[in-house]
Each structure stands twice: as C-alpha cells, then as structure tokens.
CSV table of C-alpha atoms in Angstrom, one decimal:
chain,number,residue,atom,x,y,z
A,1,MET,CA,115.8,63.9,83.5
A,2,SER,CA,112.5,65.9,83.7
A,3,LEU,CA,110.0,66.7,81.3
A,4,PRO,CA,111.2,70.1,78.8
A,5,ASP,CA,108.8,72.7,78.1
A,6,ARG,CA,108.9,71.8,74.8
A,7,PHE,CA,109.3,69.0,72.6
A,8,ARG,CA,109.4,67.9,69.3
A,9,ALA,CA,105.9,66.3,68.0
A,10,TYR,CA,103.7,65.9,64.8
A,11,TYR,CA,101.0,67.3,65.4
A,12,LEU,CA,97.7,69.1,64.1
A,13,GLU,CA,97.0,73.1,64.6
A,14,ALA,CA,93.7,74.6,63.5
A,15,GLY,CA,93.6,75.5,60.1
A,16,ASP,CA,91.2,76.8,57.6
A,17,GLY,CA,88.3,74.2,57.4
A,18,LYS,CA,90.7,71.6,58.7
A,19,PRO,CA,93.2,70.7,61.0
A,20,VAL,CA,96.7,71.3,59.6
A,21,ALA,CA,99.4,68.8,60.8
A,22,ARG,CA,103.2,69.9,61.1
A,23,LEU,CA,106.4,68.5,62.3
A,24,GLY,CA,107.8,71.0,65.0
A,25,GLU,CA,107.7,71.0,68.7
A,26,VAL,CA,104.6,71.2,71.2
A,27,PRO,CA,104.4,72.9,75.1
A,28,ALA,CA,104.5,70.3,77.8
A,29,GLY,CA,100.8,72.0,78.4
A,30,THR,CA,99.7,70.1,75.8
A,31,LEU,CA,100.1,66.4,77.7
A,32,PRO,CA,96.8,65.1,79.5
A,33,GLU,CA,96.6,64.4,83.2
A,34,GLY,CA,98.0,61.0,84.1
A,35,ASP,CA,100.3,59.4,87.2
A,36,VAL,CA,103.0,58.0,83.9
A,37,VAL,CA,105.2,60.2,82.0
A,38,ILE,CA,107.0,57.7,79.4
A,39,ARG,CA,110.0,58.8,77.0
A,40,VAL,CA,108.5,57.6,73.6
A,41,SER,CA,110.4,56.1,71.4
A,42,HIS,CA,108.2,54.3,68.8
A,43,SER,CA,104.5,54.3,67.6
A,44,THR,CA,103.0,53.4,64.4
A,45,ILE,CA,100.3,53.9,62.0
A,46,ASN,CA,96.6,52.9,62.5
A,47,TYR,CA,93.9,53.2,59.9
A,48,LYS,CA,92.7,56.4,62.8
A,49,ASP,CA,96.1,57.8,62.8
A,50,ALA,CA,95.5,58.4,58.8
A,51,MET,CA,92.1,60.1,59.1
A,52,MET,CA,93.5,62.1,61.8
A,53,ILE,CA,96.6,63.3,60.2
A,54,LYS,CA,94.5,63.9,57.1
A,55,GLY,CA,91.6,65.5,58.7
A,56,VAL,CA,89.0,63.3,58.1
A,57,GLY,CA,86.0,61.7,60.6
A,58,TYR,CA,87.3,63.4,63.4
A,59,ARG,CA,86.5,67.3,65.3
A,60,ILE,CA,89.1,68.5,67.2
A,61,LYS,CA,88.5,71.8,69.6
A,62,ASP,CA,92.0,71.7,71.1
A,63,PHE,CA,95.0,72.8,69.2
A,64,PRO,CA,97.8,71.8,69.2
A,65,PHE,CA,96.9,68.2,69.3
A,66,VAL,CA,99.0,65.4,69.2
A,67,PRO,CA,98.0,62.0,67.1
A,68,GLY,CA,98.9,58.2,67.9
A,69,VAL,CA,96.5,55.6,69.1
A,70,ASP,CA,99.8,53.7,70.0
A,71,LEU,CA,103.2,54.6,71.6
A,72,ALA,CA,105.7,52.3,73.8
A,73,GLY,CA,108.9,53.6,75.5
A,74,GLU,CA,111.0,54.1,78.9
A,75,VAL,CA,108.6,55.3,81.9
A,76,MET,CA,110.5,58.7,82.8
A,77,GLU,CA,108.7,59.6,85.7
A,78,SER,CA,105.7,57.7,87.7
A,79,GLN,CA,103.2,58.4,90.5
A,80,SER,CA,102.6,54.6,90.4
A,81,ALA,CA,103.8,51.7,92.5
A,82,ALA,CA,102.9,49.4,89.7
A,83,PHE,CA,105.8,50.8,87.3
A,84,ARG,CA,109.0,52.7,88.1
A,85,PRO,CA,111.4,55.1,85.7
A,86,GLY,CA,112.7,52.5,83.2
A,87,ASP,CA,110.6,50.2,82.7
A,88,GLN,CA,109.6,49.5,79.4
A,89,VAL,CA,105.9,49.7,78.2
A,90,VAL,CA,103.3,49.9,75.8
A,91,LEU,CA,99.7,52.1,75.6
A,92,ASN,CA,97.6,50.8,72.7
A,93,GLY,CA,94.1,53.4,72.6
A,94,TYR,CA,92.4,54.3,75.7
A,95,GLY,CA,91.3,58.1,73.9
A,96,ALA,CA,94.9,58.7,72.9
A,97,GLY,CA,95.9,60.1,69.8
A,98,GLU,CA,91.8,60.9,69.5
A,99,HIS,CA,90.6,62.8,72.7
A,100,PHE,CA,94.2,63.2,74.6
A,101,ALA,CA,97.9,63.3,72.8
A,102,GLY,CA,99.3,60.5,71.8
A,103,GLY,CA,101.9,58.7,70.8
A,104,TYR,CA,103.9,61.1,67.8
A,105,ALA,CA,105.2,62.6,70.4
A,106,ALA,CA,109.2,62.8,72.3
A,107,PHE,CA,106.7,62.4,75.8
A,108,ALA,CA,103.8,61.4,76.6
A,109,ARG,CA,101.9,61.0,79.8
A,110,THR,CA,99.1,58.8,80.7
A,111,ARG,CA,97.6,56.6,83.7
A,112,SER,CA,99.4,53.8,85.1
A,113,GLU,CA,95.8,51.7,84.7
A,114,TRP,CA,96.3,51.6,81.0
A,115,LEU,CA,99.5,50.3,80.8
A,116,ILE,CA,101.3,47.2,79.5
A,117,PRO,CA,104.8,45.8,80.6
A,118,VAL,CA,106.7,45.7,77.4
A,119,PRO,CA,107.1,41.4,77.1
A,120,GLU,CA,110.4,39.7,78.5
A,121,GLY,CA,113.4,39.6,75.5
A,122,TRP,CA,111.1,41.9,73.1
A,123,THR,CA,111.9,45.5,72.4
A,124,ALA,CA,110.0,48.9,71.8
A,125,ALA,CA,109.8,48.7,68.5
A,126,ASP,CA,108.8,45.2,68.4
A,127,CYS,CA,105.9,46.1,70.5
A,128,MET,CA,104.9,48.9,67.9
A,129,GLY,CA,105.1,46.3,64.8
A,130,ILE,CA,102.5,44.4,66.8
A,131,GLY,CA,100.3,47.8,68.1
A,132,THR,CA,96.3,48.3,67.8
A,133,ALA,CA,96.0,45.9,64.7
A,134,GLY,CA,98.0,43.1,66.0
A,135,MET,CA,96.2,43.0,69.1
A,136,SER,CA,93.1,43.1,67.6
A,137,ALA,CA,94.0,40.3,65.6
A,138,MET,CA,95.2,38.1,69.0
A,139,ILE,CA,91.9,39.7,70.5
A,140,GLY,CA,89.8,38.0,67.5
A,141,ILE,CA,91.4,34.6,67.5
A,142,LEU,CA,90.9,34.5,71.3
A,143,GLU,CA,87.1,35.0,70.3
A,144,LEU,CA,87.1,32.2,68.1
A,145,GLU,CA,89.2,29.8,70.2
A,146,LYS,CA,86.7,30.6,73.2
A,147,ASN,CA,83.7,29.9,70.7
A,148,GLY,CA,85.0,26.4,69.7
A,149,VAL,CA,86.9,26.9,66.3
A,150,LEU,CA,90.1,25.2,66.9
A,151,PRO,CA,93.1,24.5,64.3
A,152,ASP,CA,91.2,21.1,63.3
A,153,GLY,CA,87.7,22.7,62.8
A,154,GLY,CA,88.1,23.5,59.3
A,155,PRO,CA,89.4,26.5,57.4
A,156,VAL,CA,89.8,30.1,59.1
A,157,LEU,CA,89.4,33.1,56.7
A,158,VAL,CA,91.3,36.5,56.8
A,159,THR,CA,89.5,39.1,55.0
A,160,GLY,CA,91.8,42.0,54.1
A,161,ALA,CA,94.7,39.9,54.6
A,162,SER,CA,97.3,42.3,52.8
A,163,GLY,CA,97.0,45.4,55.4
A,164,GLY,CA,98.2,45.0,59.4
A,165,VAL,CA,95.0,43.3,61.5
A,166,GLY,CA,94.9,41.0,58.4
A,167,SER,CA,98.9,40.4,58.1
A,168,MET,CA,98.8,39.5,61.8
A,169,SER,CA,95.8,37.5,61.6
A,170,VAL,CA,97.7,35.5,59.0
A,171,ALA,CA,100.7,34.7,61.0
A,172,MET,CA,99.2,34.0,63.8
A,173,LEU,CA,96.5,31.8,62.9
A,174,GLY,CA,99.0,30.0,60.7
A,175,ALA,CA,101.7,29.8,63.3
A,176,MET,CA,99.0,28.1,65.9
A,177,GLY,CA,97.8,25.4,63.1
A,178,TYR,CA,95.2,26.8,61.6
A,179,HIS,CA,94.5,26.1,57.8
A,180,VAL,CA,94.3,29.7,57.0
A,181,ILE,CA,92.7,31.4,53.9
A,182,ALA,CA,93.5,34.9,52.8
A,183,SER,CA,91.3,37.1,51.3
A,184,THR,CA,93.0,40.0,49.6
A,185,GLY,CA,92.2,42.9,46.9
A,186,ARG,CA,96.2,43.1,46.0
A,187,MET,CA,96.8,38.9,44.5
A,188,ASP,CA,100.5,40.0,43.5
A,189,GLU,CA,100.8,39.8,47.9
A,190,ALA,CA,100.1,36.2,47.6
A,191,PRO,CA,104.1,34.9,47.9
A,192,TYR,CA,104.0,37.2,51.1
A,193,LEU,CA,100.7,35.4,52.6
A,194,ARG,CA,102.0,32.3,51.5
A,195,ASP,CA,105.4,32.9,53.7
A,196,LEU,CA,103.0,34.1,56.8
A,197,GLY,CA,101.4,31.2,57.4
A,198,ALA,CA,98.4,31.3,54.7
A,199,THR,CA,97.1,27.7,53.4
A,200,GLU,CA,95.6,29.4,50.3
A,201,VAL,CA,94.6,33.0,49.2
A,202,ILE,CA,91.9,34.1,47.5
A,203,PRO,CA,91.0,37.7,45.8
A,204,ARG,CA,88.8,40.3,47.6
A,205,ALA,CA,86.6,40.0,44.9
A,206,GLU,CA,85.0,36.1,45.6
A,207,LEU,CA,83.8,37.9,48.4
A,208,ASP,CA,83.2,41.2,47.8
A,209,LYS,CA,79.5,41.5,46.9
A,210,GLU,CA,76.2,41.0,48.0
A,211,PRO,CA,75.2,37.5,48.6
A,212,GLU,CA,73.0,35.8,46.3
A,213,ARG,CA,70.9,33.5,48.6
A,214,PRO,CA,70.9,34.1,52.7
A,215,LEU,CA,72.8,30.5,52.6
A,216,LEU,CA,75.8,29.6,50.5
A,217,PRO,CA,77.5,27.0,50.9
A,218,LYS,CA,79.4,26.1,53.9
A,219,ARG,CA,83.1,27.2,53.4
A,220,PHE,CA,84.3,28.6,56.2
A,221,ALA,CA,84.5,27.5,60.2
A,222,GLY,CA,85.7,31.2,61.6
A,223,CYS,CA,86.9,34.4,60.3
A,224,VAL,CA,89.0,37.0,61.5
A,225,ASP,CA,87.5,40.4,59.5
A,226,ALA,CA,89.2,43.6,58.8
A,227,VAL,CA,86.2,44.5,55.6
A,228,GLY,CA,83.1,44.7,57.1
A,229,GLY,CA,80.6,46.1,54.3
A,230,LYS,CA,79.6,43.4,51.0
A,231,THR,CA,82.2,41.1,51.9
A,232,LEU,CA,80.8,40.6,55.3
A,233,SER,CA,77.6,39.9,54.1
A,234,THR,CA,78.7,37.3,52.1
A,235,VAL,CA,81.6,35.3,54.7
A,236,ILE,CA,77.7,35.3,57.0
A,237,ALA,CA,76.1,33.4,54.2
A,238,SER,CA,79.4,31.1,53.9
A,239,MET,CA,80.0,29.9,57.7
A,240,ASP,CA,79.8,26.4,58.7
A,241,GLU,CA,77.4,25.4,61.1
A,242,ARG,CA,78.4,26.9,64.9
A,243,GLY,CA,80.8,28.9,62.7
A,244,VAL,CA,82.2,32.3,64.2
A,245,ILE,CA,83.1,35.6,63.0
A,246,ALA,CA,85.3,38.2,65.1
A,247,SER,CA,84.4,41.7,63.6
A,248,CYS,CA,87.5,44.4,63.6
A,249,GLY,CA,87.5,46.6,60.7
A,250,LEU,CA,85.4,48.3,58.2
A,251,ALA,CA,88.2,48.7,55.4
A,252,GLY,CA,85.0,47.7,52.9
A,253,GLY,CA,82.2,49.9,54.9
A,254,ASN,CA,81.3,50.5,58.3
A,255,THR,CA,77.1,48.7,57.5
A,256,PHE,CA,76.5,45.5,56.1
A,257,THR,CA,73.3,43.6,54.9
A,258,ALA,CA,72.4,40.3,56.2
A,259,SER,CA,69.8,38.1,56.4
A,260,LEU,CA,68.9,36.5,60.0
A,261,ILE,CA,68.7,32.6,58.3
A,262,PRO,CA,72.4,31.9,58.7
A,263,PHE,CA,72.2,33.1,62.3
A,264,PHE,CA,69.2,30.4,63.0
A,265,LEU,CA,69.3,27.6,60.6
A,266,ARG,CA,73.6,27.3,61.3
A,267,GLY,CA,74.0,29.0,64.7
A,268,VAL,CA,76.6,31.6,63.0
A,269,ARG,CA,77.9,34.1,65.6
A,270,LEU,CA,79.2,37.6,64.3
A,271,ILE,CA,81.7,39.2,67.5
A,272,GLY,CA,82.9,42.7,68.0
A,273,VAL,CA,86.5,43.1,68.4
A,274,GLU,CA,86.8,46.4,70.9
A,275,GLY,CA,90.3,46.9,70.2
A,276,GLY,CA,90.6,50.9,71.3
A,277,HIS,CA,88.8,50.8,74.8
A,278,GLY,CA,88.5,46.8,76.3
A,279,PRO,CA,89.1,45.7,79.4
A,280,ILE,CA,93.3,46.0,80.6
A,281,ALA,CA,93.1,41.9,81.8
A,282,GLU,CA,92.1,41.2,78.2
A,283,ARG,CA,94.6,43.5,77.1
A,284,ARG,CA,97.6,41.5,79.2
A,285,ALA,CA,96.0,38.4,78.5
A,286,VAL,CA,96.7,39.4,74.8
A,287,TRP,CA,100.4,40.5,75.3
A,288,ALA,CA,100.6,37.4,77.3
A,289,ARG,CA,100.0,35.1,74.5
A,290,ILE,CA,101.2,37.2,71.8
A,291,PRO,CA,105.0,36.5,71.8
A,292,LYS,CA,104.4,33.0,72.8
A,293,VAL,CA,102.8,32.4,69.6
A,294,LEU,CA,104.2,35.0,67.1
A,295,SER,CA,108.4,35.0,66.5
A,296,ARG,CA,110.2,38.5,66.3
A,297,GLU,CA,111.1,36.9,62.7
A,298,LYS,CA,108.4,36.7,61.5
A,299,LEU,CA,107.2,39.5,62.7
A,300,ALA,CA,110.3,41.4,61.2
A,301,ALA,CA,108.8,40.0,57.9
A,302,MET,CA,105.9,41.6,57.6
A,303,THR,CA,106.9,45.2,59.1
A,304,GLU,CA,108.8,48.3,58.1
A,305,THR,CA,110.4,51.8,60.1
A,306,HIS,CA,110.0,55.1,58.8
A,307,PRO,CA,110.5,58.3,60.8
A,308,LEU,CA,108.2,60.9,61.9
A,309,GLY,CA,108.2,62.9,59.6
A,310,ASP,CA,107.1,60.3,56.8
A,311,LEU,CA,103.3,60.2,58.3
A,312,PRO,CA,101.8,62.7,55.6
A,313,ARG,CA,102.8,59.7,53.0
A,314,LEU,CA,101.6,56.7,55.2
A,315,ALA,CA,98.3,58.5,56.1
A,316,ASP,CA,97.9,58.7,52.5
A,317,GLU,CA,99.0,55.1,51.9
A,318,VAL,CA,97.2,53.7,54.9
A,319,LEU,CA,93.9,55.5,53.2
A,320,ALA,CA,94.5,53.9,50.1
A,321,GLY,CA,94.7,50.4,51.1
A,322,ARG,CA,98.5,50.3,49.9
A,323,VAL,CA,100.2,49.2,53.3
A,324,ARG,CA,101.4,45.7,53.2
A,325,GLY,CA,101.7,44.6,56.9
A,326,ARG,CA,102.7,47.1,59.9
A,327,VAL,CA,104.7,50.6,59.7
A,328,ILE,CA,107.0,51.0,62.8
A,329,VAL,CA,107.4,54.8,63.8
A,330,ASP,CA,110.9,56.1,65.1
A,331,VAL,CA,109.6,59.6,66.9
A,332,ASN,CA,112.8,60.1,67.2
A,333,ALA,CA,114.2,59.6,63.7
C-alpha cells in the first residue's frame, strides 16, 4: 500500500481570527519531510493538543494543519535501516502536532531518529495511554532516583495527581515502593488515586497558596510537580534536606515566586523535565523502564478510549481540568 493522495484527519483550517477545527480529509502534501511513513492507529490528547484545537497560544501559518503531539502505529514505508514496514513505533513530540502534522491523521511522516519501537508485549494503544504525559512522569521519577530520592527516603508528593502526568506518577511511584502523597483539586477522586498507589491524598488548597515563610516544616523528600504557580512556591518551602522537585507541568500557572533560602539552607533542587524535545537516548531509557514498572492492567485503570470526533469536547475537558487520567484517541474510529 502506498500513501493515498488524501486521508482522514482532524485538522485546523484558517478562520476569522483563529483557526477552525474540522474532521475530514487532508492532502498527502500536508505531511512533512521524513524517512518513515507511519499508518497511525492511535494518538492521545495532552494540554498542548487541547490548546491547539481551541486556538489558544499557538500561531499557525500553514493550513490545513494536523495537531497531535503523540502518535503510534505501523511503519508503512521506510528509508531507514533502523525500521522496516510492519514495525510498531511511537512518536512523542519533536514538533509533531506543533510545528508539523501530528497524530490526528491516518498517516504521518517523520524522521526515524525520533521513533521508539513499541515495547514487547505492548500495543500502540497502550503506548498512547502513556503518551508524553507518562513519559514526562517517568523522566521526572528517574531524576528523583538519580539525585538520591529513593523509596526509603521519605514521602514523595505528586501535584495535579488526578490528571495525566499526575496519575502516571502516582501509579509508577506506588509500584516502585514509594510513600506517595497525592495532591488533587478533586477530593472525590481519592479512591481512584489510592487504587493507583497513593498512600495519602490531600486537597490542592492545602498547597495552592503563597508560603507565609521562606522555610515551612519539612514534609517531602521529593516531588513530581505538574502544577507550577503558587503550589510550586509552597512545595519548595516544604521540602526536606536535599529534597528534589521534578517540574513537568503548569496547570496552575507558568510562573512562581520563591525564596532562595530553601536552596541554600536545605539544598533543595528544582529540575525541569523536557517532555517535548529531550534526547532520544533518554526516551529510550524511559520506554524500556515503564513496562517494568507499570502493568497493562494498572494502565487500563487510568485510561479511556475515544474516537477522533470526540476531540472538541475532550479539549474543553482537558483545559477545564476535568479529565481523569489519560485519554487514548482511536484515529480510525
């Protein structure tokens, strides 16, 4: 089978003031240059995708444009020795769905050096249950490990715990034996978070405020923070000696105010997680580790699957913070 002239996609076209999203067909010329063509089976929806769908925060010059920063499927054509037709592969980020056509289409073209093979025993849908959110969560967890935050070292906080990055972090940290404190704005999700692996569940309001003092009582050995904003300010002041924070989200704001005192007097370390364009070697290590930590059964407990046509509603839910866990998008449904 060769790449058809036109194929099904959820795409953006020029509108009056901001792009308009459509479900229809796009020409093959929409795809970027690359040495691998993928028959896409599944994608997902991240915060970036929701922003793109709703015309928030991005300036698109070339239309039609296909969003979707994550995709998985089968190699159809390859000019690379690294992949052959029939191989199952995953693409996370590297500009897909932001700067060139991404995962919300039946076909994608990309560079082979950005691709990861689907882990043995897993499916393309499983990998989209993980997506950039789960990959970012594991990068953050590995940063905690590398900097000495181990399961016997004290509680680890996960902020934004009901969302995609948060749910993944809770499940993987719990499976690794950590004492996980899950912070959420939806306390009705406490049973869900405990089932995933949280030891304690606390309300977001407990942390979502400017700290009264530069140093608060020592509370957390580590943190995977998907919120930012005032929450991150309070977390920094509440870290234990040599505490480590992996920052990988901004649901509560993209700025924060903090004193330098926790860094100087407690040796607190704040590490940024680069989910979109990190080194491919780091991503390979992440995708090798995730199946060893997270079972497919646990993954299924935090995912739901929707057809491509549900994206407008899902985007609203993501931006409003009402999505639990992860959403898999069946591109062919």
